[in-house]
Amino acid sequence: MHERGILIRIWFIALLLLVSFCGLGAKLCYLHLSNHSKVTGREYKRTLLGLRGGIYDCNGKQYPMAVSLPARLFYLDPKSVKKEHDVGQIARTVSQHLGLPEAEVQAQFRRTDSRYIKLGYSLDDRVFEALSDPLTISGVGAEEMVIRRYPQGRRMSHVLGFVNNMGVGGAGIEQQYNRYLTGTPGLIEGEKDAGRREIFSRRKVYVPPIAGSDIYLTLDHRIQFEVERAIQEVVEKFDALSGWAIVQHVRTGKILAMASFPDFEPENYTETTLDVWRNNALAIVYEPGSIMKAVTVAAMLNERLATPTTEFEVGEGVWFYAGKPLRDHVYGRVTVSTALKKSSNIACAKMGLRLGAQRLENYLRAFNFGSKLGIELPGEENGILARAKDWDKLKPTRIPIGQGIAVTGLQMINAYSTLANDGRMMRPYLVDRIVSPSGETVFQARPEVIGRPVRPDVARAVREMLTGVTEEGGTGKRAAVPGFSIGGKTGTAQKAVPGGYSSTDYYASFVGFVPAGEPVFSVLVSVERPRPQHTGGFVSAPVFGKIAAATARYLALDPDLPSDEEDGLDAAQP
Amino acid sequence: MRRNRKRQVYAKVLPRSVAGLIVLMVTLVLVYWVMDSKCAQLGQEIRKCEQKIQMLDAEYAREESRWSEKNTPEKLEEAMLQHGIAMSYPVADQVVRMDASGLPIEGQLSLARFKRSQSATERVVKTLPK
């Protein structure tokens, strides 16, 4: 009996234990196998930021021009400030770390209309730690965000463009290549514990974020710096409206620098106006003036209608055609070579007549005037070139001297690069390659020949004639580069206004290539409405010289002329 | 009290199978609990490592950006001026081009030496007075 009692007690305990453990087991199964998180509110969801791709210059990752950085946006919820925390102290801490005026922060705390008041962002993790201290701070929250930084400031602003507050490219490369640059966000879905931390073992979904592709440009930030500095100086010196310059590698068509002034800060693009965002190098259409004469002469030589020594009668410096006078500063009979060197209007006008309207138009279109070159930036203009059949009687005499036709700076420099490249026209480009986050090259640019408007011997002959421009008697002496021969042309064009031309506003230009014999790069400089001096020879030629000298030195080109320059080196006394 | 040596107890406490089942279940539960704790701990560590990687990546990107801001041509010129150094890019015969293996391309050094020997003067870098 006694033993039976013991047995019953043992069985009872055993049953109790069995039921307990079965119950625990059942609960465990329920917890693991059922989707109970929605019921208990332990769902965890977090979006992982996919960073936007970077933009780099031709030197690679050591010189980032645009990068995306993870940051935290801090916001205020006045209603969630705890009673035991001092609002004044919180405001002080916030203002100290985010650089905001303390009074302003205090005022935000008094607001009752919103529970999400943006304060500012910070890149620094220490700021996040300071503003997340639960012992002293409440009512301040942080959310992850990505900001776009341009470490070199205003450098290449017109080429890079900017990103708006939605993270979408709004101009330049940022806009044109938005699809490549945009990253893909990732996702984590799972459950969180009582401390609102993710329970890793309960993670259901993990999609890693994918960063955007990186873009490597052909531009060199060091050449760009020299160009931007030179353009800014000339615009400020001559109180001009704007200025632009392009440096191009003639054999490949690569753009080494492209600058436009006034410029802007891509990080604060909203502080400037729309016209400042415009890249004048390809969006301003203007009459080029005398820099067009080299194209006219090239067409004449290519058609074998003249040679460099063929003479044209210029007369007393004024010539009437179709009832309109054309003035010149050259007199008597001039050769084609001299006409280019001294920039004779009448000689070039007569060349235009000899060519004829249709042939002239054909050559201009062969040099890509009147249509886009397809550079990888938005906003490129076609230029204005009417069909020959629509020209009046005067146009064949005016277009050869750069009037009655409107071009972009890019079209002009590309035409000169064509002459420098033995008549081969290359497509201008400024994106060298695009690399995906995994390191795969998604796109690699290759130099592309897009036309051959003139024969190589013609191109060489024109180059030789253009070297005379910087010699004694030439209009571009100020463009000389110590140690290097250059070929180039000045241009001074009246600005077109409704009803005719302005008598006070001009475009002053100089375009050329270095070295003249075997050109490596070409440079165009144009200044809009310089004053009081307004000629290409006075305003733009020295800028060309400055840019070309710096570029030649940077590229370590071998001088092809003897130079007396000491280059900052002193000959010590023996 | 004297012990009854002949007394034998034939009582069955628990069948062996039931006892075994209970012990097995308890063991399973205990093992599961230990492994679950360990998994949770590892999960926490993985999560912390993920956060650390993210933080380090972000810090690296920020440092790169900060370095680039210090490395602009303007800042370099400013720094040189501050230290009284006047420098520009070298002329062509002061430049030695290297090939992929790190050796100077043939002929350059001898050309540079020849040109310098032609000028036959010592050259020193000009330093601006502070």
XYZ file of C-alpha atoms in Angstrom:
704
model
C 0.000 0.000 0.000
C 2.777 2.230 0.932
C 4.546 1.303 -2.257
C 1.445 2.006 -4.282
C 1.337 5.474 -2.781
C 4.907 6.103 -3.772
C 4.172 4.860 -7.247
C 1.201 7.140 -7.602
C 3.220 10.152 -6.480
C 6.031 9.324 -8.873
C 3.630 8.861 -11.748
C 1.958 12.139 -10.893
C 5.241 14.038 -10.958
C 6.266 12.296 -14.129
C 2.977 13.215 -15.738
C 3.374 16.796 -14.576
C 6.827 16.986 -16.049
C 5.628 15.359 -19.248
C 2.779 17.784 -19.613
C 5.071 20.741 -18.860
C 7.649 19.766 -21.398
C 5.022 18.871 -23.964
C 3.501 22.236 -23.386
C 6.866 23.937 -23.773
C 7.535 21.914 -26.894
C 4.191 22.859 -28.350
C 4.829 26.507 -27.615
C 8.251 26.289 -29.223
C 6.749 24.720 -32.324
C 4.106 27.406 -32.441
C 6.690 30.176 -32.074
C 8.921 28.812 -34.770
C 6.443 27.634 -37.298
C 3.679 30.191 -37.137
C 3.721 33.752 -38.478
C 3.037 35.328 -35.166
C 5.175 38.457 -35.611
C 2.296 40.483 -36.969
C 0.204 39.593 -33.989
C 2.882 40.498 -31.491
C 4.123 43.592 -33.493
C 7.719 42.381 -33.722
C 8.055 42.927 -37.463
C 11.357 44.429 -38.497
C 11.949 46.091 -41.843
C 14.909 48.192 -42.882
C 15.918 49.656 -46.212
C 19.653 49.611 -46.960
C 20.978 52.569 -48.903
C 22.368 51.929 -52.383
C 24.979 54.622 -52.838
C 25.106 56.617 -56.047
C 28.177 55.902 -58.193
C 31.153 58.249 -58.146
C 32.514 60.441 -60.933
C 36.284 60.601 -61.320
C 38.667 62.404 -63.584
C 41.050 60.666 -65.993
C 43.485 59.902 -63.173
C 41.110 57.456 -61.557
C 39.927 57.083 -57.975
C 42.584 59.303 -56.461
C 40.697 62.372 -57.708
C 36.995 61.938 -57.099
C 34.927 64.744 -58.552
C 31.581 63.539 -57.158
C 30.935 60.980 -54.400
C 27.985 59.832 -52.324
C 28.411 59.696 -48.586
C 26.136 58.100 -45.989
C 24.941 60.643 -43.491
C 22.240 61.058 -40.882
C 19.424 63.516 -41.044
C 18.434 64.681 -37.558
C 14.870 65.669 -36.815
C 12.952 66.912 -33.823
C 9.772 65.550 -32.265
C 8.880 68.103 -29.557
C 6.165 65.876 -28.138
C 8.490 63.016 -27.312
C 10.823 65.023 -25.088
C 10.890 63.358 -21.684
C 9.881 65.367 -18.634
C 13.087 64.605 -16.782
C 15.248 66.006 -19.619
C 16.167 69.676 -19.794
C 14.999 71.173 -23.112
C 17.576 73.934 -22.887
C 20.384 71.426 -22.529
C 19.079 69.377 -25.463
C 18.849 72.518 -27.610
C 22.394 73.480 -26.627
C 23.740 70.055 -27.546
C 21.889 70.025 -30.864
C 23.025 73.509 -31.812
C 26.627 72.722 -30.870
C 26.794 69.557 -32.938
C 24.769 70.633 -35.945
C 26.017 74.198 -36.105
C 22.580 75.753 -35.690
C 21.736 78.887 -33.681
C 20.602 77.843 -30.212
C 17.651 80.240 -30.179
C 16.369 78.737 -33.418
C 16.546 75.208 -31.996
C 14.771 76.308 -28.811
C 12.005 77.826 -30.919
C 11.557 74.514 -32.774
C 11.067 72.749 -29.451
C 8.132 75.029 -28.699
C 6.323 74.058 -31.904
C 3.202 71.988 -31.508
C 2.158 71.665 -35.147
C 4.607 68.991 -36.189
C 6.283 65.869 -34.895
C 8.913 65.851 -37.625
C 10.969 69.014 -37.811
C 14.145 68.711 -39.862
C 17.203 70.062 -38.118
C 20.154 69.241 -40.315
C 22.471 66.455 -41.363
C 25.841 65.268 -40.234
C 28.430 62.873 -41.596
C 30.073 62.366 -38.231
C 29.212 59.237 -36.198
C 30.240 61.086 -33.038
C 27.420 63.554 -33.592
C 25.001 60.641 -33.832
C 26.344 59.177 -30.583
C 26.094 62.534 -28.832
C 22.512 63.127 -29.979
C 21.388 59.569 -29.172
C 22.429 59.568 -25.538
C 19.291 58.262 -23.765
C 20.365 59.768 -20.435
C 20.307 63.366 -21.570
C 18.677 63.531 -25.012
C 15.123 62.787 -26.064
C 12.905 64.106 -28.813
C 15.721 63.987 -31.340
C 15.694 61.276 -33.978
C 17.967 60.375 -36.850
C 17.391 58.723 -40.160
C 19.926 57.492 -42.629
C 20.373 59.383 -45.845
C 22.874 59.818 -48.618
C 24.382 63.160 -49.581
C 26.237 64.015 -52.748
C 29.573 65.700 -52.235
C 31.819 67.400 -54.771
C 35.240 67.408 -53.081
C 36.786 69.794 -55.577
C 34.065 72.381 -55.129
C 33.225 74.293 -58.279
C 35.655 72.343 -60.449
C 33.990 71.038 -63.626
C 30.619 72.202 -62.321
C 29.121 72.494 -65.816
C 30.358 69.054 -66.822
C 29.400 67.275 -63.594
C 26.043 68.961 -63.107
C 24.259 68.345 -59.818
C 21.827 66.017 -58.049
C 18.499 67.269 -56.732
C 17.123 66.484 -53.286
C 15.394 63.390 -54.660
C 18.776 61.981 -55.626
C 18.141 62.396 -59.355
C 20.689 64.035 -61.668
C 19.571 67.480 -62.750
C 22.298 68.577 -65.165
C 25.540 67.498 -66.771
C 26.925 63.994 -66.383
C 24.740 63.484 -63.283
C 21.692 63.850 -65.495
C 22.974 62.223 -68.666
C 24.181 59.105 -66.867
C 21.626 59.025 -64.066
C 20.641 55.488 -64.999
C 24.199 54.186 -64.480
C 24.945 56.251 -61.408
C 21.802 55.426 -59.444
C 22.239 52.709 -56.865
C 19.628 50.092 -55.946
C 18.528 50.012 -52.283
C 18.598 46.758 -50.369
C 16.153 45.346 -47.841
C 16.154 43.457 -44.560
C 12.935 41.905 -43.274
C 12.657 39.949 -40.113
C 11.777 40.353 -36.457
C 12.981 42.525 -33.646
C 13.338 41.859 -29.955
C 11.951 43.870 -27.064
C 14.882 46.243 -27.378
C 13.910 46.885 -31.031
C 17.087 45.248 -32.253
C 16.901 42.835 -35.140
C 16.923 39.133 -34.238
C 19.413 37.918 -36.801
C 18.251 34.322 -36.676
C 14.743 35.473 -37.554
C 15.827 37.296 -40.660
C 13.513 36.312 -43.502
C 14.658 38.537 -46.341
C 18.060 39.996 -47.100
C 18.588 41.842 -50.356
C 22.011 43.482 -50.434
C 22.155 47.064 -51.738
C 23.848 47.640 -55.067
C 25.875 50.810 -55.500
C 25.693 52.714 -58.770
C 28.394 52.409 -61.413
C 31.398 54.734 -61.371
C 32.107 57.043 -64.267
C 35.635 57.979 -65.291
C 35.973 61.112 -67.382
C 38.609 62.065 -69.939
C 38.978 65.454 -68.258
C 42.092 66.103 -66.187
C 41.374 68.088 -63.031
C 44.778 69.781 -63.160
C 44.318 71.085 -66.725
C 40.748 71.988 -65.805
C 42.050 74.056 -62.887
C 44.376 76.054 -65.142
C 41.610 76.603 -67.703
C 39.037 77.683 -65.124
C 41.472 80.042 -63.484
C 42.426 81.629 -66.820
C 38.812 82.051 -67.931
C 37.725 83.556 -64.632
C 40.622 86.015 -64.748
C 39.824 87.214 -68.267
C 36.084 87.574 -67.610
C 36.752 89.592 -64.475
C 39.527 91.643 -66.077
C 37.429 92.686 -69.071
C 34.100 92.869 -67.236
C 32.720 90.318 -69.668
C 29.328 88.628 -69.475
C 30.809 85.143 -69.714
C 33.686 83.109 -71.058
C 34.363 79.524 -72.005
C 37.255 77.367 -73.036
C 37.829 73.835 -74.237
C 41.014 71.775 -74.471
C 40.838 68.760 -76.755
C 43.266 65.981 -77.635
C 43.385 66.140 -81.431
C 44.250 62.539 -82.266
C 41.486 60.955 -80.183
C 38.887 63.701 -79.767
C 39.054 63.400 -75.945
C 38.100 66.515 -74.078
C 40.840 67.296 -71.552
C 39.126 70.349 -70.073
C 35.865 72.213 -70.551
C 35.192 75.335 -68.534
C 32.514 77.972 -68.523
C 32.362 81.082 -66.357
C 30.406 82.140 -64.358
C 30.252 78.771 -62.660
C 28.435 77.438 -59.592
C 28.744 75.148 -56.577
C 27.029 71.840 -57.428
C 26.244 71.287 -53.748
C 24.381 74.610 -53.615
C 23.015 74.737 -57.132
C 19.755 76.308 -55.968
C 21.628 79.459 -54.999
C 22.333 80.305 -58.643
C 20.080 80.974 -61.584
C 19.336 78.785 -64.571
C 21.548 80.758 -66.935
C 24.585 80.044 -64.752
C 23.914 76.302 -64.998
C 24.155 76.545 -68.763
C 27.364 75.125 -70.216
C 28.310 77.940 -72.583
C 30.879 75.789 -74.364
C 28.102 73.843 -76.062
C 24.885 75.682 -75.332
C 25.682 79.205 -76.510
C 25.295 79.681 -80.223
C 27.212 82.640 -81.611
C 28.649 84.005 -84.821
C 32.296 82.953 -84.790
C 33.762 85.757 -86.886
C 37.216 85.359 -88.381
C 37.991 81.989 -86.824
C 35.758 80.576 -89.566
C 38.265 81.721 -92.210
C 40.486 78.683 -91.713
C 37.564 76.457 -92.731
C 36.945 78.617 -95.823
C 40.608 78.385 -96.849
C 40.612 74.609 -96.232
C 37.575 74.247 -98.506
C 39.289 76.320 -101.248
C 42.451 74.219 -101.105
C 40.528 70.959 -100.997
C 38.593 71.955 -104.124
C 41.896 72.991 -105.735
C 40.435 76.417 -106.404
C 43.472 78.049 -104.825
C 46.873 77.368 -103.305
C 48.543 79.174 -100.400
C 50.158 81.548 -102.872
C 47.066 82.334 -104.944
C 46.407 86.072 -104.843
C 43.160 87.950 -104.263
C 42.542 91.651 -104.910
C 41.474 93.420 -101.731
C 41.663 96.943 -103.104
C 41.444 100.006 -100.899
C 39.990 98.184 -97.948
C 36.299 98.415 -98.883
C 34.437 96.241 -101.340
C 30.840 96.526 -102.427
C 28.848 93.442 -103.240
C 25.076 93.102 -103.563
C 24.841 96.752 -102.575
C 26.531 96.220 -99.216
C 30.037 97.334 -98.242
C 32.580 95.007 -96.719
C 35.510 96.630 -94.952
C 39.013 95.332 -94.500
C 42.234 96.437 -92.816
C 44.376 94.797 -95.496
C 45.035 96.479 -98.845
C 46.176 95.645 -102.345
C 46.768 92.045 -103.440
C 47.133 89.355 -100.806
C 47.904 85.655 -101.013
C 45.677 83.114 -99.352
C 48.374 82.634 -96.715
C 48.547 86.350 -95.957
C 44.756 86.631 -95.977
C 44.624 84.100 -93.165
C 47.547 85.585 -91.273
C 46.191 89.122 -91.395
C 42.529 88.040 -91.369
C 41.438 89.699 -94.589
C 37.630 89.933 -94.858
C 37.519 90.823 -98.551
C 39.874 88.028 -99.654
C 37.908 85.414 -97.733
C 34.586 86.802 -99.014
C 35.853 86.411 -102.564
C 36.934 82.865 -101.768
C 33.366 82.210 -100.719
C 32.083 83.476 -104.048
C 34.535 81.306 -105.905
C 33.439 78.260 -103.910
C 29.776 78.945 -104.451
C 26.926 78.631 -101.999
C 26.269 74.908 -102.325
C 29.904 73.843 -102.065
C 30.419 76.157 -99.141
C 27.422 74.690 -97.354
C 28.661 71.165 -98.094
C 32.022 71.891 -96.515
C 30.475 73.545 -93.501
C 28.253 70.522 -92.922
C 31.222 68.230 -93.480
C 32.890 70.085 -90.621
C 29.730 69.356 -88.587
C 28.433 72.914 -88.391
C 24.659 73.059 -88.107
C 24.351 69.767 -86.247
C 25.219 68.321 -82.887
C 28.436 66.426 -82.321
C 26.767 64.073 -79.854
C 28.887 64.820 -76.819
C 27.683 63.109 -73.647
C 26.172 66.185 -72.038
C 22.632 67.499 -72.196
C 21.929 70.879 -73.723
C 24.198 70.740 -76.777
C 22.961 73.092 -79.483
C 22.935 72.437 -83.231
C 24.098 75.858 -84.222
C 22.441 77.728 -87.087
C 23.292 77.027 -90.722
C 20.594 77.589 -93.312
C 20.401 75.549 -96.505
C 22.273 77.078 -99.415
C 19.081 77.299 -101.441
C 17.719 79.669 -98.811
C 20.763 81.960 -98.792
C 20.475 85.460 -100.141
C 23.046 86.895 -102.522
C 25.174 88.268 -99.702
C 25.540 85.108 -97.618
C 28.292 83.422 -99.724
C 30.474 86.464 -98.907
C 29.586 86.686 -95.240
C 29.557 83.096 -94.069
C 33.232 82.586 -95.043
C 34.149 85.363 -92.594
C 31.979 83.915 -89.851
C 28.842 86.018 -90.167
C 25.397 84.656 -90.992
C 26.267 81.353 -89.352
C 26.039 80.487 -85.667
C 28.203 77.829 -84.036
C 28.980 76.419 -80.631
C 32.438 76.500 -79.097
C 32.555 72.708 -79.307
C 31.879 72.719 -83.050
C 34.597 75.310 -83.575
C 37.300 73.514 -81.642
C 36.369 70.237 -83.281
C 36.822 71.829 -86.702
C 40.302 73.043 -85.762
C 41.158 69.683 -84.237
C 40.187 68.172 -87.582
C 42.692 70.406 -89.349
C 45.247 69.513 -86.686
C 44.541 65.804 -87.189
C 45.354 65.753 -90.914
C 41.733 66.181 -91.922
C 40.302 63.379 -89.765
C 37.351 64.513 -87.723
C 37.085 62.700 -84.383
C 33.987 62.479 -82.234
C 34.523 64.614 -79.117
C 33.876 62.713 -75.908
C 34.428 63.150 -72.218
C 33.383 59.830 -70.677
C 36.242 57.383 -70.836
C 34.674 54.373 -69.160
C 31.926 53.219 -66.834
C 32.728 50.585 -64.227
C 30.117 48.610 -62.314
C 30.412 48.098 -58.532
C 31.704 44.586 -59.174
C 34.616 46.003 -61.168
C 33.326 45.086 -64.586
C 33.832 47.700 -67.295
C 30.358 48.297 -68.588
C 31.414 50.826 -71.201
C 34.789 51.755 -72.674
C 35.018 54.709 -75.036
C 37.026 54.411 -78.215
C 38.148 57.239 -80.487
C 35.853 57.391 -83.503
C 36.438 59.019 -86.860
C 33.209 60.723 -87.898
C 34.346 62.391 -91.088
C 37.153 63.434 -93.405
C 36.155 66.857 -94.707
C 39.560 67.653 -96.237
C 42.599 65.783 -97.468
C 45.666 65.399 -95.193
C 47.839 67.609 -97.439
C 45.214 70.361 -97.285
C 45.043 70.119 -93.498
C 48.836 70.373 -93.279
C 48.900 73.376 -95.605
C 46.267 75.192 -93.539
C 48.171 74.387 -90.322
C 51.288 75.890 -91.801
C 49.421 79.034 -92.770
C 47.934 79.284 -89.290
C 51.407 79.416 -87.710
C 51.778 82.815 -89.337
C 49.025 84.219 -87.100
C 51.345 84.315 -84.098
C 54.284 85.746 -86.025
C 55.117 89.374 -86.569
C 52.292 90.981 -88.504
C 49.832 88.327 -87.439
C 46.742 89.075 -85.393
C 47.501 86.560 -82.664
C 51.012 87.401 -81.470
C 49.838 87.432 -77.868
C 48.975 83.733 -78.113
C 52.620 82.694 -78.388
C 53.727 79.845 -76.100
C 57.426 79.843 -75.143
C 59.199 76.842 -76.601
C 56.313 75.733 -78.795
C 55.121 76.538 -82.279
C 51.425 77.160 -82.424
C 48.864 77.510 -85.140
C 45.710 79.446 -84.497
C 43.270 82.140 -85.469
C 41.768 85.160 -83.782
C 38.113 86.065 -84.142
C 36.240 89.217 -83.221
C 32.545 88.959 -84.033
C 29.869 91.535 -83.414
C 27.056 90.186 -81.317
C 23.874 89.671 -83.298
C 20.942 91.704 -81.997
C 17.420 92.064 -83.427
C 17.703 93.999 -86.675
C 21.444 93.619 -87.153
C 24.591 93.709 -85.083
C 25.598 95.465 -81.902
C 28.204 98.162 -82.239
C 29.422 97.697 -78.658
C 29.163 94.000 -77.878
C 31.495 91.399 -79.371
C 32.581 87.823 -79.026
C 36.368 87.669 -78.756
C 37.830 84.288 -79.642
C 41.066 82.489 -80.236
C 41.353 78.878 -81.331
C 44.506 76.974 -82.115
C 46.636 73.877 -81.607
C 50.021 73.017 -80.138
C 52.608 72.179 -81.410
C 51.908 73.374 -84.945
C 53.961 70.715 -86.689
C 52.561 67.608 -84.993
C 49.642 68.906 -82.923
C 48.815 67.144 -79.692
C 46.025 69.310 -78.327
C 43.835 72.197 -79.401
C 42.408 75.029 -77.316
C 39.463 77.345 -77.854
C 38.864 80.474 -75.795
C 35.799 82.677 -76.283
C 34.735 85.669 -74.246
C 31.300 87.249 -74.483
C 31.161 91.066 -74.460
C 34.588 91.990 -73.109
C 35.242 95.682 -72.654
C 36.713 98.110 -73.272
C 39.060 96.005 -75.451
C 37.105 93.487 -77.462
C 39.336 91.862 -80.057
C 40.261 88.211 -80.057
C 43.936 89.098 -80.391
C 43.911 91.285 -77.301
C 41.446 89.504 -75.040
C 41.467 85.793 -75.887
C 44.884 85.178 -77.422
C 46.827 85.704 -74.159
C 44.413 83.334 -72.398
C 45.099 80.743 -75.076
C 48.809 81.225 -74.487
C 48.423 80.757 -70.749
C 46.296 77.631 -71.069
C 48.434 76.126 -73.815
C 51.668 76.743 -71.899
C 50.307 75.122 -68.749
C 48.883 72.173 -70.682
C 52.049 71.581 -72.677
C 54.114 71.657 -69.500
C 51.716 69.360 -67.647
C 51.669 66.862 -70.512
C 55.488 67.057 -70.648
C 55.497 67.803 -74.366
C 58.898 68.259 -75.946
C 59.357 71.868 -77.022
C 59.842 72.256 -80.746
C 61.274 75.768 -80.589
C 64.302 77.099 -78.708
C 63.284 78.880 -75.535
C 65.063 81.385 -73.279
C 62.671 80.659 -70.422
C 64.367 79.732 -67.144
C 61.257 78.070 -65.743
C 61.943 79.173 -62.231
C 65.438 77.755 -62.284
C 68.386 79.979 -61.588
C 71.719 79.467 -63.246
C 74.009 79.576 -60.245
C 77.287 81.360 -60.572
C 80.031 78.860 -61.466
C 16.409 -1.090 14.261
C 17.427 -4.320 12.536
C 17.187 -4.483 8.851
C 14.961 -7.150 7.317
C 17.369 -8.735 4.834
C 14.678 -10.923 3.309
C 12.351 -8.057 2.442
C 12.210 -7.571 -1.270
C 10.388 -4.696 -2.945
C 8.943 -5.501 -6.282
C 7.369 -2.064 -6.930
C 7.710 -0.684 -10.475
C 8.485 3.074 -10.264
C 8.318 3.923 -13.962
C 8.518 1.772 -17.005
C 11.962 2.040 -18.525
C 10.547 3.325 -21.826
C 8.650 6.188 -20.221
C 11.608 7.173 -18.106
C 13.759 7.015 -21.160
C 11.313 9.144 -23.146
C 11.203 11.785 -20.437
C 14.943 11.893 -20.191
C 15.196 12.131 -23.997
C 12.687 14.959 -24.189
C 14.349 16.875 -21.412
C 17.704 16.393 -23.070
C 16.348 17.543 -26.431
C 14.792 20.610 -24.923
C 17.943 21.467 -23.040
C 20.104 20.924 -26.115
C 17.712 22.993 -28.211
C 17.740 25.778 -25.652
C 21.529 25.834 -25.541
C 21.821 25.835 -29.339
C 19.161 28.491 -29.709
C 20.968 30.730 -27.250
C 24.200 30.184 -29.098
C 22.512 30.974 -32.452
C 20.999 34.124 -31.040
C 24.382 35.153 -29.699
C 26.047 34.492 -33.049
C 23.252 36.376 -34.759
C 23.894 39.361 -32.533
C 27.575 39.206 -33.314
C 26.906 38.975 -37.050
C 24.576 41.932 -36.825
C 27.193 43.928 -34.921
C 29.806 42.978 -37.521
C 27.457 44.051 -40.320
C 26.933 47.370 -38.609
C 30.656 47.742 -38.081
C 31.383 47.044 -41.756
C 28.765 49.582 -42.747
C 30.235 52.107 -40.362
C 33.779 51.481 -41.581
C 32.706 51.719 -45.241
C 30.997 55.002 -44.496
C 34.012 56.305 -42.587
C 36.325 55.257 -45.431
C 34.172 57.085 -47.971
C 34.147 60.181 -45.762
C 37.904 60.089 -45.265
C 38.464 59.760 -49.008
C 36.249 62.750 -49.573
C 38.030 64.760 -46.856
C 41.410 63.899 -48.365
C 40.242 64.920 -51.841
C 39.091 68.260 -50.480
C 42.589 68.854 -49.108
C 44.175 67.729 -52.347
C 42.727 70.290 -54.737
C 45.162 72.284 -56.908
C 44.186 75.458 -55.023
C 45.029 73.926 -51.660
C 48.312 72.571 -52.960
C 49.295 75.969 -54.319
C 48.281 77.578 -51.056
C 50.390 75.098 -49.107
C 53.414 75.666 -51.348
C 53.071 79.418 -51.011
C 52.811 79.102 -47.255
C 56.116 77.275 -47.171
C 57.769 79.655 -49.568
C 58.084 77.159 -52.375
C 57.765 78.235 -55.993
C 57.175 75.194 -58.142
C 55.793 74.552 -61.548
C 55.675 71.532 -63.787
C 59.082 70.541 -65.128
C 60.230 71.171 -68.660
C 60.346 68.161 -70.941
C 64.014 67.299 -70.440
C 63.485 67.104 -66.689
C 60.814 64.462 -67.130
C 61.756 60.796 -67.152
C 59.071 58.445 -68.388
C 58.910 54.980 -66.872
C 57.547 51.856 -68.465
C 55.259 49.344 -66.805
C 58.167 47.511 -65.180
C 59.313 50.693 -63.448
C 62.419 51.255 -65.570
C 63.098 54.494 -67.452
C 62.230 54.289 -71.129
C 65.409 53.894 -73.127
C 67.314 56.905 -74.267
C 65.658 59.494 -72.043
C 68.227 59.828 -69.288
C 71.131 60.062 -71.692
C 69.246 62.745 -73.644
C 68.529 64.710 -70.502
C 72.163 64.442 -69.389
C 73.335 65.521 -72.829
C 71.112 68.595 -72.787
C 72.296 69.540 -69.330
C 75.897 69.067 -70.267
C 75.293 71.403 -73.195
C 74.163 74.168 -70.890
C 77.089 73.396 -68.543
C 75.693 75.283 -65.543
C 74.468 74.106 -62.183
C 70.798 74.767 -61.602
C 69.149 75.322 -58.280
C 65.489 75.608 -57.455
C 64.471 79.131 -56.654
C 62.980 79.488 -53.219
C 60.928 82.497 -52.329
C 62.076 84.319 -49.186
C 59.650 83.863 -46.273
